[in-house]
mmCIF file of C-alpha atoms and ligand atoms in Angstrom:
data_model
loop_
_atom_site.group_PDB
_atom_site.id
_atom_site.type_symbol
_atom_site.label_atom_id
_atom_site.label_comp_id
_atom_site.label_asym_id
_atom_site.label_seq_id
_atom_site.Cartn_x
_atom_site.Cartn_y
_atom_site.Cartn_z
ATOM 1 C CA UNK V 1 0.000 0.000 0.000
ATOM 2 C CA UNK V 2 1.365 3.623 -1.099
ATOM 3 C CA UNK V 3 0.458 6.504 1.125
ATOM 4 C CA UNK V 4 0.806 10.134 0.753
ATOM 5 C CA UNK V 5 1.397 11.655 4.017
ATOM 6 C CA UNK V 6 0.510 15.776 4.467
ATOM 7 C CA UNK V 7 1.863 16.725 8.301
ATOM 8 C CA UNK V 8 1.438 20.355 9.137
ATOM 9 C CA UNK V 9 -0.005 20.406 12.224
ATOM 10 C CA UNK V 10 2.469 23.444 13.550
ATOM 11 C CA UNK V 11 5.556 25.373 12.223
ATOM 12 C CA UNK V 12 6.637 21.862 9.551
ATOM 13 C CA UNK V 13 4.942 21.674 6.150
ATOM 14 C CA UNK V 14 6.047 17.901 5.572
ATOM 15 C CA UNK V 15 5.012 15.233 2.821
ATOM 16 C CA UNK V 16 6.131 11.270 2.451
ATOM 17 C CA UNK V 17 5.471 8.539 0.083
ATOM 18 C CA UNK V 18 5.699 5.751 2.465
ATOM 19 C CA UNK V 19 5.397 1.797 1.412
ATOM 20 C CA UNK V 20 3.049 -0.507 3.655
ATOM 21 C CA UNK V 21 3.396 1.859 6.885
ATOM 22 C CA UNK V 22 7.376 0.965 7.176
ATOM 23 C CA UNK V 23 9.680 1.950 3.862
ATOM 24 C CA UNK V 24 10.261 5.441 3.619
ATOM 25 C CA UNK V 25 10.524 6.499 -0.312
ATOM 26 C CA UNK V 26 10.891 9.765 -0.186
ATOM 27 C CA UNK V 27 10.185 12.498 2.794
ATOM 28 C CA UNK V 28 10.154 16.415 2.470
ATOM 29 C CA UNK V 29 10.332 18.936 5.452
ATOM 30 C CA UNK V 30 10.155 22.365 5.298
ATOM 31 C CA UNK V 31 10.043 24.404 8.437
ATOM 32 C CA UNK V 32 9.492 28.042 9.194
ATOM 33 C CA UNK V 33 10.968 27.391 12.571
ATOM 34 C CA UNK V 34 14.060 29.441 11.439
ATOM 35 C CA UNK V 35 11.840 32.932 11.427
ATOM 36 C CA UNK V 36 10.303 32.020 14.754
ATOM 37 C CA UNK V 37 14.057 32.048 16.358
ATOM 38 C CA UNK V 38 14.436 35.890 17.354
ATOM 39 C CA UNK V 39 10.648 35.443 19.247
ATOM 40 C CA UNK V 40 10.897 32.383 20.388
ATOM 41 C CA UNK V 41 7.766 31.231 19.849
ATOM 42 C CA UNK V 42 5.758 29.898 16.639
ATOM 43 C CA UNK V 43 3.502 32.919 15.608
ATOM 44 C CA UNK V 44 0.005 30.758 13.873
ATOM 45 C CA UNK V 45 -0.931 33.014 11.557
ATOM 46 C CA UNK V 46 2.284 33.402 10.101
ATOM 47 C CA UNK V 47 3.264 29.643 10.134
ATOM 48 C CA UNK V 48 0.201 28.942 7.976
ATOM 49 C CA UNK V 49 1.008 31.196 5.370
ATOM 50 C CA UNK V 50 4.488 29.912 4.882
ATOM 51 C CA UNK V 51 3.089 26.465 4.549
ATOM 52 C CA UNK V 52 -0.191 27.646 2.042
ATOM 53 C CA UNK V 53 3.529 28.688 0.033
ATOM 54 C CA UNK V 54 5.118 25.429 0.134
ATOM 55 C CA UNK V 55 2.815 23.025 0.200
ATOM 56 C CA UNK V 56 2.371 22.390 -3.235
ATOM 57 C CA UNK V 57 6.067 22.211 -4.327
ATOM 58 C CA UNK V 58 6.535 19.884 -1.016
ATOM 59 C CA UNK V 59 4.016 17.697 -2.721
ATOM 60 C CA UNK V 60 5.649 17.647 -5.836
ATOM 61 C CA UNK V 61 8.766 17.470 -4.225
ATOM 62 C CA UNK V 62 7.912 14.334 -1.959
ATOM 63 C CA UNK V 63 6.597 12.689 -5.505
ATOM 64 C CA UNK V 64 9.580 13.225 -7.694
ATOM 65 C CA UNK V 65 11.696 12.230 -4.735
ATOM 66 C CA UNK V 66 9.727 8.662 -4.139
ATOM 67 C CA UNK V 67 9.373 8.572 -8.482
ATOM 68 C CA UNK V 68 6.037 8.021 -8.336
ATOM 69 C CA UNK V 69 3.325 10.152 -9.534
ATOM 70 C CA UNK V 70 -0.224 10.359 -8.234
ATOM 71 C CA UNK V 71 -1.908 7.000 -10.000
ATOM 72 C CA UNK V 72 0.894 5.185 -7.855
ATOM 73 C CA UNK V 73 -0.809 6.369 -4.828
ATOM 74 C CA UNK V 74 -3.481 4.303 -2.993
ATOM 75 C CA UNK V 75 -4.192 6.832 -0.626
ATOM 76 C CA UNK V 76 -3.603 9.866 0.866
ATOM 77 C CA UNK V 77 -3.134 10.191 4.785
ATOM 78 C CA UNK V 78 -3.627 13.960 6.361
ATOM 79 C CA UNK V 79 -3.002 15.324 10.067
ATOM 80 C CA UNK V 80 -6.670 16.291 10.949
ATOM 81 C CA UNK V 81 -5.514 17.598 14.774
ATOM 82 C CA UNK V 82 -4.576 18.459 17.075
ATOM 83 C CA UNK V 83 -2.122 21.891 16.142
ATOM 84 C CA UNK V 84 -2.447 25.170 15.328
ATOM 85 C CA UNK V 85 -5.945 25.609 13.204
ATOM 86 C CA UNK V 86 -4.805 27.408 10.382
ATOM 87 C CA UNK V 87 -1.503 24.696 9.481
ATOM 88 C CA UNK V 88 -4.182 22.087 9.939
ATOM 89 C CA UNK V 89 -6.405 23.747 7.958
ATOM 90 C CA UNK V 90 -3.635 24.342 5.151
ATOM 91 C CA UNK V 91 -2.940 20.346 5.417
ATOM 92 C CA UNK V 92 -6.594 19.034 5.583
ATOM 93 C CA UNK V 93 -7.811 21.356 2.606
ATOM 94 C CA UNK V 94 -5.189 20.431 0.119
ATOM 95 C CA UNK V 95 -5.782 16.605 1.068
ATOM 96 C CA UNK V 96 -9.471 17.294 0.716
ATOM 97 C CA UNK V 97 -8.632 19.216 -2.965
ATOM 98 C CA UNK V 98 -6.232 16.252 -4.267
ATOM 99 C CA UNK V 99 -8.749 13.111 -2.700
ATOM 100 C CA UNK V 100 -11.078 14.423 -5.270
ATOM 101 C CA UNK V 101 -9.042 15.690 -7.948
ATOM 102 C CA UNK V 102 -6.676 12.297 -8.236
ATOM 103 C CA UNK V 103 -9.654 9.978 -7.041
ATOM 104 C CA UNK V 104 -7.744 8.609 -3.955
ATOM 105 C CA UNK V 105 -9.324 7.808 -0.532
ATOM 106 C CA UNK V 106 -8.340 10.057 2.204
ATOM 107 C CA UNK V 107 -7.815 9.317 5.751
ATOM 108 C CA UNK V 108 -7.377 10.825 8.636
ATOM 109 C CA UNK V 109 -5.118 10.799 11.594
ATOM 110 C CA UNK V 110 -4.228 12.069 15.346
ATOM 111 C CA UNK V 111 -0.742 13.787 15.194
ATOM 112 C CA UNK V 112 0.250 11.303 17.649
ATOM 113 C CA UNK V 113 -0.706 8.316 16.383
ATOM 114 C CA UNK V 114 1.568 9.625 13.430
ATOM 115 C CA UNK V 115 4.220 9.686 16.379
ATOM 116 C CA UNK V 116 3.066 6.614 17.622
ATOM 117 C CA UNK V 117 3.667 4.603 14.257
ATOM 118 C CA UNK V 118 7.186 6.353 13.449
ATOM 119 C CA UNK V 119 8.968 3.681 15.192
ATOM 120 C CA UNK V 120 8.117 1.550 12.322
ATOM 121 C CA UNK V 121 9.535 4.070 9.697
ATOM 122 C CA UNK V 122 12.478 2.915 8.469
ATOM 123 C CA UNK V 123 14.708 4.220 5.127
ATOM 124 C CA UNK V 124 16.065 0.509 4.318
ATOM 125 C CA UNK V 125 14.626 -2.494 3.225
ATOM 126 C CA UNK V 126 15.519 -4.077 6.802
ATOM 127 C CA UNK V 127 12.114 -5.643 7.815
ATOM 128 C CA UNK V 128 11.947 -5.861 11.815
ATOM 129 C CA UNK V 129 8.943 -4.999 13.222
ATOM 130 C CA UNK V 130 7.937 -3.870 16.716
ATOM 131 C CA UNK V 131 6.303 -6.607 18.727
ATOM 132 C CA UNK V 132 2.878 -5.864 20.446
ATOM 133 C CA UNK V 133 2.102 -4.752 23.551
ATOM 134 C CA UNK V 134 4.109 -1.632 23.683
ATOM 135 C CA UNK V 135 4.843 0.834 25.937
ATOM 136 C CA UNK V 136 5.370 4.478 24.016
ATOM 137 C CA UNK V 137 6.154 7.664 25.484
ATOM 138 C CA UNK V 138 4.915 10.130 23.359
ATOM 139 C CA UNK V 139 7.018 13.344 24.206
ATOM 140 C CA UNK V 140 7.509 16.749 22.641
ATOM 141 C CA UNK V 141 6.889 20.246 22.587
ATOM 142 C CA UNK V 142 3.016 20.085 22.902
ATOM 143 C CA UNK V 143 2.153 16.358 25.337
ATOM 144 C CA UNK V 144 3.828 14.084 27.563
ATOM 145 C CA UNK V 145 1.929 10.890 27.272
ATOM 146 C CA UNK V 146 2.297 7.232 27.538
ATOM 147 C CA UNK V 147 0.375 4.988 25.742
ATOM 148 C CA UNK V 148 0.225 1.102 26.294
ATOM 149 C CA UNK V 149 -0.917 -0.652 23.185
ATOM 150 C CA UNK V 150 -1.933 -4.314 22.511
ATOM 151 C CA UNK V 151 -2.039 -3.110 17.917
ATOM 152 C CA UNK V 152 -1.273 -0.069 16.000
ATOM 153 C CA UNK V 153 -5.036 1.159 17.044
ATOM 154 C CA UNK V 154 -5.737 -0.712 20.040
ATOM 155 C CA UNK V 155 -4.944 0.757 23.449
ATOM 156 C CA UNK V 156 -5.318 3.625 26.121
ATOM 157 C CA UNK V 157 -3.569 6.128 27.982
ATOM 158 C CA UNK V 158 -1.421 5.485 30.539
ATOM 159 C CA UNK V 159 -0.840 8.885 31.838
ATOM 160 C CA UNK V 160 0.304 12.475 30.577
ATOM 161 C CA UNK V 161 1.353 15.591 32.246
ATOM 162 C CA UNK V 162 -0.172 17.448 34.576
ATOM 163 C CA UNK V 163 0.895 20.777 33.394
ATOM 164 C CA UNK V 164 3.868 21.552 30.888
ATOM 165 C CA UNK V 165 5.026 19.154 28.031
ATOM 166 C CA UNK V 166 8.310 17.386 28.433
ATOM 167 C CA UNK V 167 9.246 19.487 25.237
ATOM 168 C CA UNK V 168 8.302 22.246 27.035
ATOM 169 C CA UNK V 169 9.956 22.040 29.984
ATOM 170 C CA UNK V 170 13.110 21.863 27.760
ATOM 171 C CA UNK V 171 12.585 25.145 25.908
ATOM 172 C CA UNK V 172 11.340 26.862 28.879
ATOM 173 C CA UNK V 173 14.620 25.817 30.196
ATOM 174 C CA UNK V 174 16.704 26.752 27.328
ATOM 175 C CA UNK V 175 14.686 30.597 27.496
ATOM 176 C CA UNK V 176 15.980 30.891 31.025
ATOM 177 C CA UNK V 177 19.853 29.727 30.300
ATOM 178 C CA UNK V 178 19.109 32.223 27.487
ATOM 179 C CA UNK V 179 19.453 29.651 24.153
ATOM 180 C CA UNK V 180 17.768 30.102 20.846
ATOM 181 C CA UNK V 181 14.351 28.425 20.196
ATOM 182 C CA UNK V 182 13.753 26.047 19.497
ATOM 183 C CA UNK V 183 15.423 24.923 23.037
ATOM 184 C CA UNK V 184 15.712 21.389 23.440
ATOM 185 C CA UNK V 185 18.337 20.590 20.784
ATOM 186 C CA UNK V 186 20.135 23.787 21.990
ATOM 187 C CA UNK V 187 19.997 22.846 25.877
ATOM 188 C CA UNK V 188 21.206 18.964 24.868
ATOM 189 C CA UNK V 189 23.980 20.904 22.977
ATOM 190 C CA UNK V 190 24.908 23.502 26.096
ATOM 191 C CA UNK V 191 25.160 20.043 28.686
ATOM 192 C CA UNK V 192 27.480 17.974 26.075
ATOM 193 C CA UNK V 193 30.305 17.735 28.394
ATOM 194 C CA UNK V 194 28.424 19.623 31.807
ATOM 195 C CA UNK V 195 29.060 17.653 34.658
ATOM 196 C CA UNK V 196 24.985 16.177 34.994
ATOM 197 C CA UNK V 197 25.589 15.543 39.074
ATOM 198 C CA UNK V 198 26.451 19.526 39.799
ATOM 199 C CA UNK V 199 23.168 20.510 40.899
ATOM 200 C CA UNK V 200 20.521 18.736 42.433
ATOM 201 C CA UNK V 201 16.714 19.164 41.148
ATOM 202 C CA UNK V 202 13.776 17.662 43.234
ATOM 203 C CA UNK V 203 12.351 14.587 41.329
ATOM 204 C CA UNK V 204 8.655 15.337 40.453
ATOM 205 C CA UNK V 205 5.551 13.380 41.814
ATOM 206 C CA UNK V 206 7.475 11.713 43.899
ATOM 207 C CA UNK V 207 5.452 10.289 46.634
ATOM 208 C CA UNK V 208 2.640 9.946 44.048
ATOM 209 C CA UNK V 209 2.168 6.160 42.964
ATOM 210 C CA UNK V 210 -0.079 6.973 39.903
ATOM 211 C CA UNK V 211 1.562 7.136 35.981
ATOM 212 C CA UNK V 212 1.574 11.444 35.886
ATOM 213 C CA UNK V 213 4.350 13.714 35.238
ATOM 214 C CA UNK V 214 4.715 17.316 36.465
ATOM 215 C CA UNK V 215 6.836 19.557 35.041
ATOM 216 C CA UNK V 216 6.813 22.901 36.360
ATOM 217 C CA UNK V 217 8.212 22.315 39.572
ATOM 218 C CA UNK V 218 11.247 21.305 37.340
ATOM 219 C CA UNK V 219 11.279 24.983 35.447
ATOM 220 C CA UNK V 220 10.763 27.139 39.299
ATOM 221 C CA UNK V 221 13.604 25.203 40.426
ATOM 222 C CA UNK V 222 15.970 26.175 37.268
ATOM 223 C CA UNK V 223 14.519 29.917 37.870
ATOM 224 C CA UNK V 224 15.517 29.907 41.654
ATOM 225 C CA UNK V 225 18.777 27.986 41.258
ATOM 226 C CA UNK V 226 19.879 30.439 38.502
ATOM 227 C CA UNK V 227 19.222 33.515 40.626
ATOM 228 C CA UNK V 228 21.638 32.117 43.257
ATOM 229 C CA UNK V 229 24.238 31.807 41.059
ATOM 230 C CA UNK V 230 26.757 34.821 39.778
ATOM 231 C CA UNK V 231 25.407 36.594 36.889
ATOM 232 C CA UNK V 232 26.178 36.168 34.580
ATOM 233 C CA UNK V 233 27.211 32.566 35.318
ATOM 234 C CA UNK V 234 30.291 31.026 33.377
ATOM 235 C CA UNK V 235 30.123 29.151 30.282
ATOM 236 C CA UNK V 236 31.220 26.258 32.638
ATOM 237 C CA UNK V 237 28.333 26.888 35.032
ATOM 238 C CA UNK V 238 26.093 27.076 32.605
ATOM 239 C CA UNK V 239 27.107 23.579 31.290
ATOM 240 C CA UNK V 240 26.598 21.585 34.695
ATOM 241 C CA UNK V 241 23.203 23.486 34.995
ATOM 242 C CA UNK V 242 21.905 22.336 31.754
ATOM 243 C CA UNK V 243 22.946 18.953 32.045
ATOM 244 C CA UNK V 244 21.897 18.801 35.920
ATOM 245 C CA UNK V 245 18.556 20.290 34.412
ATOM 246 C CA UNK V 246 18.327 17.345 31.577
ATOM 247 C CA UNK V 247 19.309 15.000 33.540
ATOM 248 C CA UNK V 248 16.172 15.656 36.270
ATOM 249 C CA UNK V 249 13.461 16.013 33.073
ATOM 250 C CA UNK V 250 15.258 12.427 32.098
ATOM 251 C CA UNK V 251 14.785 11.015 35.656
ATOM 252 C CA UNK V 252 11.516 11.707 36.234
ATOM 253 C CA UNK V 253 10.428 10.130 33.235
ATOM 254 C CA UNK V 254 12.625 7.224 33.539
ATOM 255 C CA UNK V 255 10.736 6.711 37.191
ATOM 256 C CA UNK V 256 7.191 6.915 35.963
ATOM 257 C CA UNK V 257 7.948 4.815 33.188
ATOM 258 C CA UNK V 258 9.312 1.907 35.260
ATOM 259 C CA UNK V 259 5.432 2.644 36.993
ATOM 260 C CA UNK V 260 3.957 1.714 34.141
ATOM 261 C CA UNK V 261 5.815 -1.066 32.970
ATOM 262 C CA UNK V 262 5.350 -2.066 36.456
ATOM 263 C CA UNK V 263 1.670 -2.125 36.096
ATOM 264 C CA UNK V 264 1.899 -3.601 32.681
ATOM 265 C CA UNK V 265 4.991 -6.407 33.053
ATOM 266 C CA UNK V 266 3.525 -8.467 29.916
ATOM 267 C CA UNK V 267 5.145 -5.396 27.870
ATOM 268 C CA UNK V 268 7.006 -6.592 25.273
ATOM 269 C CA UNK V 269 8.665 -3.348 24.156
ATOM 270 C CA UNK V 270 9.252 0.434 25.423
ATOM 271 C CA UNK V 271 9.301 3.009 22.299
ATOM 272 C CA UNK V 272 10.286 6.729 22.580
ATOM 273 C CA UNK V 273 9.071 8.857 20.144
ATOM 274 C CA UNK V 274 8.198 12.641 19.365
ATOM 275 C CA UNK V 275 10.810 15.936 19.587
ATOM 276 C CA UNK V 276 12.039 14.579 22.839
ATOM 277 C CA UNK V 277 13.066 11.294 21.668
ATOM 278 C CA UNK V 278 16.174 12.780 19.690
ATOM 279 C CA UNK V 279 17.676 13.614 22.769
ATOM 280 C CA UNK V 280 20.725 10.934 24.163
ATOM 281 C CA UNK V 281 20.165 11.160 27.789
ATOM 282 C CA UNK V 282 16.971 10.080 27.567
ATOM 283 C CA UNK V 283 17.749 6.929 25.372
ATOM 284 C CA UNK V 284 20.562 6.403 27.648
ATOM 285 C CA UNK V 285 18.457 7.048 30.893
ATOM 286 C CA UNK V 286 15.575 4.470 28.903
ATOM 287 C CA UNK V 287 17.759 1.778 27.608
ATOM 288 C CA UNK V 288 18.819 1.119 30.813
ATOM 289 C CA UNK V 289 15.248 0.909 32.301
ATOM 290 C CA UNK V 290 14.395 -1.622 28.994
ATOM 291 C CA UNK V 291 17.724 -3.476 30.160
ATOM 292 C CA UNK V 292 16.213 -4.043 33.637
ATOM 293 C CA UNK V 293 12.904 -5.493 32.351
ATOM 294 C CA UNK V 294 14.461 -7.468 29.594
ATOM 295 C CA UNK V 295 12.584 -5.532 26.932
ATOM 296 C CA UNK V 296 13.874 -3.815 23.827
ATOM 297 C CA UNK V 297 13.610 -0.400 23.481
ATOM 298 C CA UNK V 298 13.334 1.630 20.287
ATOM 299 C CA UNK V 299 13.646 5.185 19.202
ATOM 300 C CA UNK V 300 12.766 6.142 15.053
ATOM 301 C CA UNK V 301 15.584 5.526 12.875
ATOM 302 C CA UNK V 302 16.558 9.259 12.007
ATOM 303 C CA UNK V 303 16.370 12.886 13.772
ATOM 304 C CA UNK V 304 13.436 13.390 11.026
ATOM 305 C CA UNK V 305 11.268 10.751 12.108
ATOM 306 C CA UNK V 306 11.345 12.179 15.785
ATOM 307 C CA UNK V 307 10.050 15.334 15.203
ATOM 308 C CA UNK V 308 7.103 16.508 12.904
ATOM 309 C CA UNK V 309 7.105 14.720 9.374
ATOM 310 C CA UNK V 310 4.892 13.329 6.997
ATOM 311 C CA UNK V 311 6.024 9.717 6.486
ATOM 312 C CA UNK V 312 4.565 8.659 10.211
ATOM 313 C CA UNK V 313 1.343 10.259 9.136
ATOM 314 C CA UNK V 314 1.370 8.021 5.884
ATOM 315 C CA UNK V 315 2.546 5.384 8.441
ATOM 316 C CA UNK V 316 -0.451 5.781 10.667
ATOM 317 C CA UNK V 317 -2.761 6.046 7.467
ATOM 318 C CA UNK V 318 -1.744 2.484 6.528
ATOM 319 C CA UNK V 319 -1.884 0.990 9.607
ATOM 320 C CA UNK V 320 -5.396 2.555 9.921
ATOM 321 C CA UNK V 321 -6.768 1.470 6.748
ATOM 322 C CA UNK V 322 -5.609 -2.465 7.938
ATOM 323 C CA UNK V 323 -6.783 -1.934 11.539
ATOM 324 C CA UNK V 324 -10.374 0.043 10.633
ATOM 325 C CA UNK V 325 -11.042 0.071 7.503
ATOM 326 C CA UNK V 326 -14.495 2.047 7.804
ATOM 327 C CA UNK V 327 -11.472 4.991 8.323
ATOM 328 C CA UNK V 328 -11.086 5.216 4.972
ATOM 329 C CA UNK V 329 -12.986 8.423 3.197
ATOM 330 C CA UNK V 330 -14.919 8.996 6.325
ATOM 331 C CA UNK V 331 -16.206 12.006 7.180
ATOM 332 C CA UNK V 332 -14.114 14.575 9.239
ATOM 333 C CA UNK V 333 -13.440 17.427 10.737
ATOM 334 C CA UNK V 334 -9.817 19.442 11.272
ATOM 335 C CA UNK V 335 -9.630 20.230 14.751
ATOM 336 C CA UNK V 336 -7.103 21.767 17.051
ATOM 337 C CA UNK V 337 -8.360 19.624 19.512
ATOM 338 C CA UNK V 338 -8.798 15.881 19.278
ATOM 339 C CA UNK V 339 -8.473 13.067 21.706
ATOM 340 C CA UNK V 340 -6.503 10.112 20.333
ATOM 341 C CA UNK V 341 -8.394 7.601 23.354
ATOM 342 C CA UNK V 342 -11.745 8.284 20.279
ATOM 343 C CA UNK V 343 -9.466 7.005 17.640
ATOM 344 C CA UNK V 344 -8.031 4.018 19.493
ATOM 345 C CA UNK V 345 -10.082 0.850 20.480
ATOM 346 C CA UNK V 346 -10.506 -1.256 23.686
ATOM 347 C CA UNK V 347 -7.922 -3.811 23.801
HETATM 348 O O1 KG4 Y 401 7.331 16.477 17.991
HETATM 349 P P1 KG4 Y 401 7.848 17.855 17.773
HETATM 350 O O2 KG4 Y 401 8.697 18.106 16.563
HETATM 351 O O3 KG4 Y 401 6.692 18.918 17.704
HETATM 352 C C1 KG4 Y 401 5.575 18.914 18.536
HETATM 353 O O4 KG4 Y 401 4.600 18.179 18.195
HETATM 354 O O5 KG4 Y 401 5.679 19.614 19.557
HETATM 355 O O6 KG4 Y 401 8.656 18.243 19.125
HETATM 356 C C2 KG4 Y 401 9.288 19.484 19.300
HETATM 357 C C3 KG4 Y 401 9.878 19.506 20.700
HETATM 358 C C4 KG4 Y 401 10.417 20.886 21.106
HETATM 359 O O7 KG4 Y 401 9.962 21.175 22.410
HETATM 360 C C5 KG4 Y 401 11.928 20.672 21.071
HETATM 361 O O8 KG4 Y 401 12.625 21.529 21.953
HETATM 362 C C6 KG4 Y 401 12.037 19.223 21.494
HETATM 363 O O9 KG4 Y 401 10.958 18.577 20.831
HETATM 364 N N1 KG4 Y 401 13.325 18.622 21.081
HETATM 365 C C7 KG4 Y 401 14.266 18.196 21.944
HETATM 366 C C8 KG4 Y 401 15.361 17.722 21.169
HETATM 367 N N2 KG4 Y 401 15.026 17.872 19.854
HETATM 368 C C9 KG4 Y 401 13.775 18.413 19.815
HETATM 369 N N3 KG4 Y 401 14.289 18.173 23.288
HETATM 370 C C10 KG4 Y 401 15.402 17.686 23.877
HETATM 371 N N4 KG4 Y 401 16.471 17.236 23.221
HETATM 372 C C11 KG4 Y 401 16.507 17.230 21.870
HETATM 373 N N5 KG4 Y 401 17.590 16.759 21.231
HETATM 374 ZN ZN1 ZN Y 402 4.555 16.307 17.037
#
């Protein structure tokens, strides 16, 4: 089965031919994230427009790239929600406009069951697949979730965050040791080499024995620790407090995940996926949790398939169309909200 996948549920405008939900043949990204650097912040209105710009020479782009042209296509798979209305809306119409135009059934997915499926993604023709049930944690700049699933779209929620995104606890972070935005990959950078042990940072929800994480206690802590220290501090400083800081975000999330697989010891594998999952200490802090259960633990293959793109959307599509068929063509609506517990069944 070839899918078309259209992913522009925020600042990305990103389109994939993908192969049976697992080869990659070709995947485009084009992000405005570059203009939001100086206000460190995607601005909506202004992320859509770029992407109205680009999306058609994306499209064309992902096409040549995979050499395939539309009649290869079986379907077309399109980020419905959640995100930023107006990139949605840029996505979902265009998908709309070429379902009817080429004749190709459209479906539609929940940005994170595109992150969900991009564990699968892979650019070779290796052919190992994830065993069922698995453990993801879903982390990046907008949730912090963890979802236990027995198929693709069988499962539930685990837990999520009970205020900021783990994503978001990294580029609040970054803001304060005064790093460009995006923050994550530039806070990761700024603790290569910090020592991670130089400052301690309370570990969140503690006490509490349910699957949660809490974030914010994380960010007051970085405010008040930085405020005790000279100003401004030395490049040196600055290192061990980023990696102390990375190291705590890591920690916490390697604690409630050993919860969960607690809860859920017939797990068979623990995936990371989303913006977070690029970053080291966190496979390193996770691969030794999967070591201790005996399970295998897997990241996406590339940087690209971590954050936003449009091959786990095609992805997703496929694995839809096999899982619920009555998916296919149905009826829709974009939405910046959308609960992904609607899409996925009882296992
Ligand atoms: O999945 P994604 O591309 O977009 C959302 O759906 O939010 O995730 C973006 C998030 C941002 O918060 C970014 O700072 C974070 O992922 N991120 C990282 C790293 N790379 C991206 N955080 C920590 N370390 C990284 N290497
Ligand atoms: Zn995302």
């Amino acid at each position: 089965m070839l899918v078309l996948g259209l992913e522009t549920s925020c600042d990305e405008t990103s389109v994939a031919v993908v192969e049976n939900g697992m080869r990659v043949q070709s995947c485009v990204i084009a992000s405005s994230g570059k203009d939001f650097e100086s206000v460190g912040g995607v601005i909506p209105e202004e992320a859509a427009r770029k992407q109205l710009e680009v999306i058609l020479p994306v499209i064309e782009k992902a096409l040549n790239d995979a050499g395939a042209t539309y009649s290869d296509l079986d379907a077309i798979a399109v980020t419905a929600g959640p995100g930023l209305i107006g990139s949605l809306l840029v996505g979902t119409m265009t998908a709309r406009a070429l379902s009817t135009i080429w004749d190709k059934p459209l479906i539609p997915v929940h940005h994170t069951l595109g992150h969900l499926s991009s564990t699968w993604l892979t650019n070779t023709d290796a052919n190992i697949e994830p065993v069922f049930p698995i453990m993801t944690l879903s982390v990046s700049g907008g949730h912090s979730d963890l979802w236990y699933r027995t198929s693709h779209t069988q499962g539930r929620l685990v837990g999520s965050t009970k205020d900021d995104a783990a994503g978001e606890a990294f580029d609040k972070g970054a803001v304060l040791l005064g790093l460009p935005y995006p923050g994550g990959p530039a806070l990761a950078k700024l603790a290569e080499g910090g020592n991670d042990t130089a400052y301690d940072f309370p570990l969140p929800l503690k006490q509490d024995t349910e699957v949660a994480f809490s974030f914010s206690g994380l960010k007051t802590s970085l405010k008040y620790l930085l405020q005790k220290l000279p100003s401004p501090p030395s490049e040196a400083i600055r290192k061990d407090v980023a990696a102390s800081f990375q190291r705590a975000i890591c920690l916490h999330l390697q604690d409630k995940l050993s919860r969960a697989l607690e809860l859920h010891p017939e797990t068979k594998e623990l995936h990371l996926v989303g913006g977070v999952s690029a970053n080291i200490c966190l496979r390193q802090t996770c691969q030794a949790l999967a070591d201790t259960h005996g399970i295998v633990l897997r990241y996406p293959e590339t940087i690209r398939f971590c954050t936003d793109n449009g091959a786990m959307i095609a992805a997703a599509g496929a694995f839809l169309a096999q899982e619920q068929p009555d998916t296919i063509g149905r009826h829709f609506e974009t939405s910046a909200v959308m609960n992904l517990q609607e899409t996925l069944r009882p296992f």
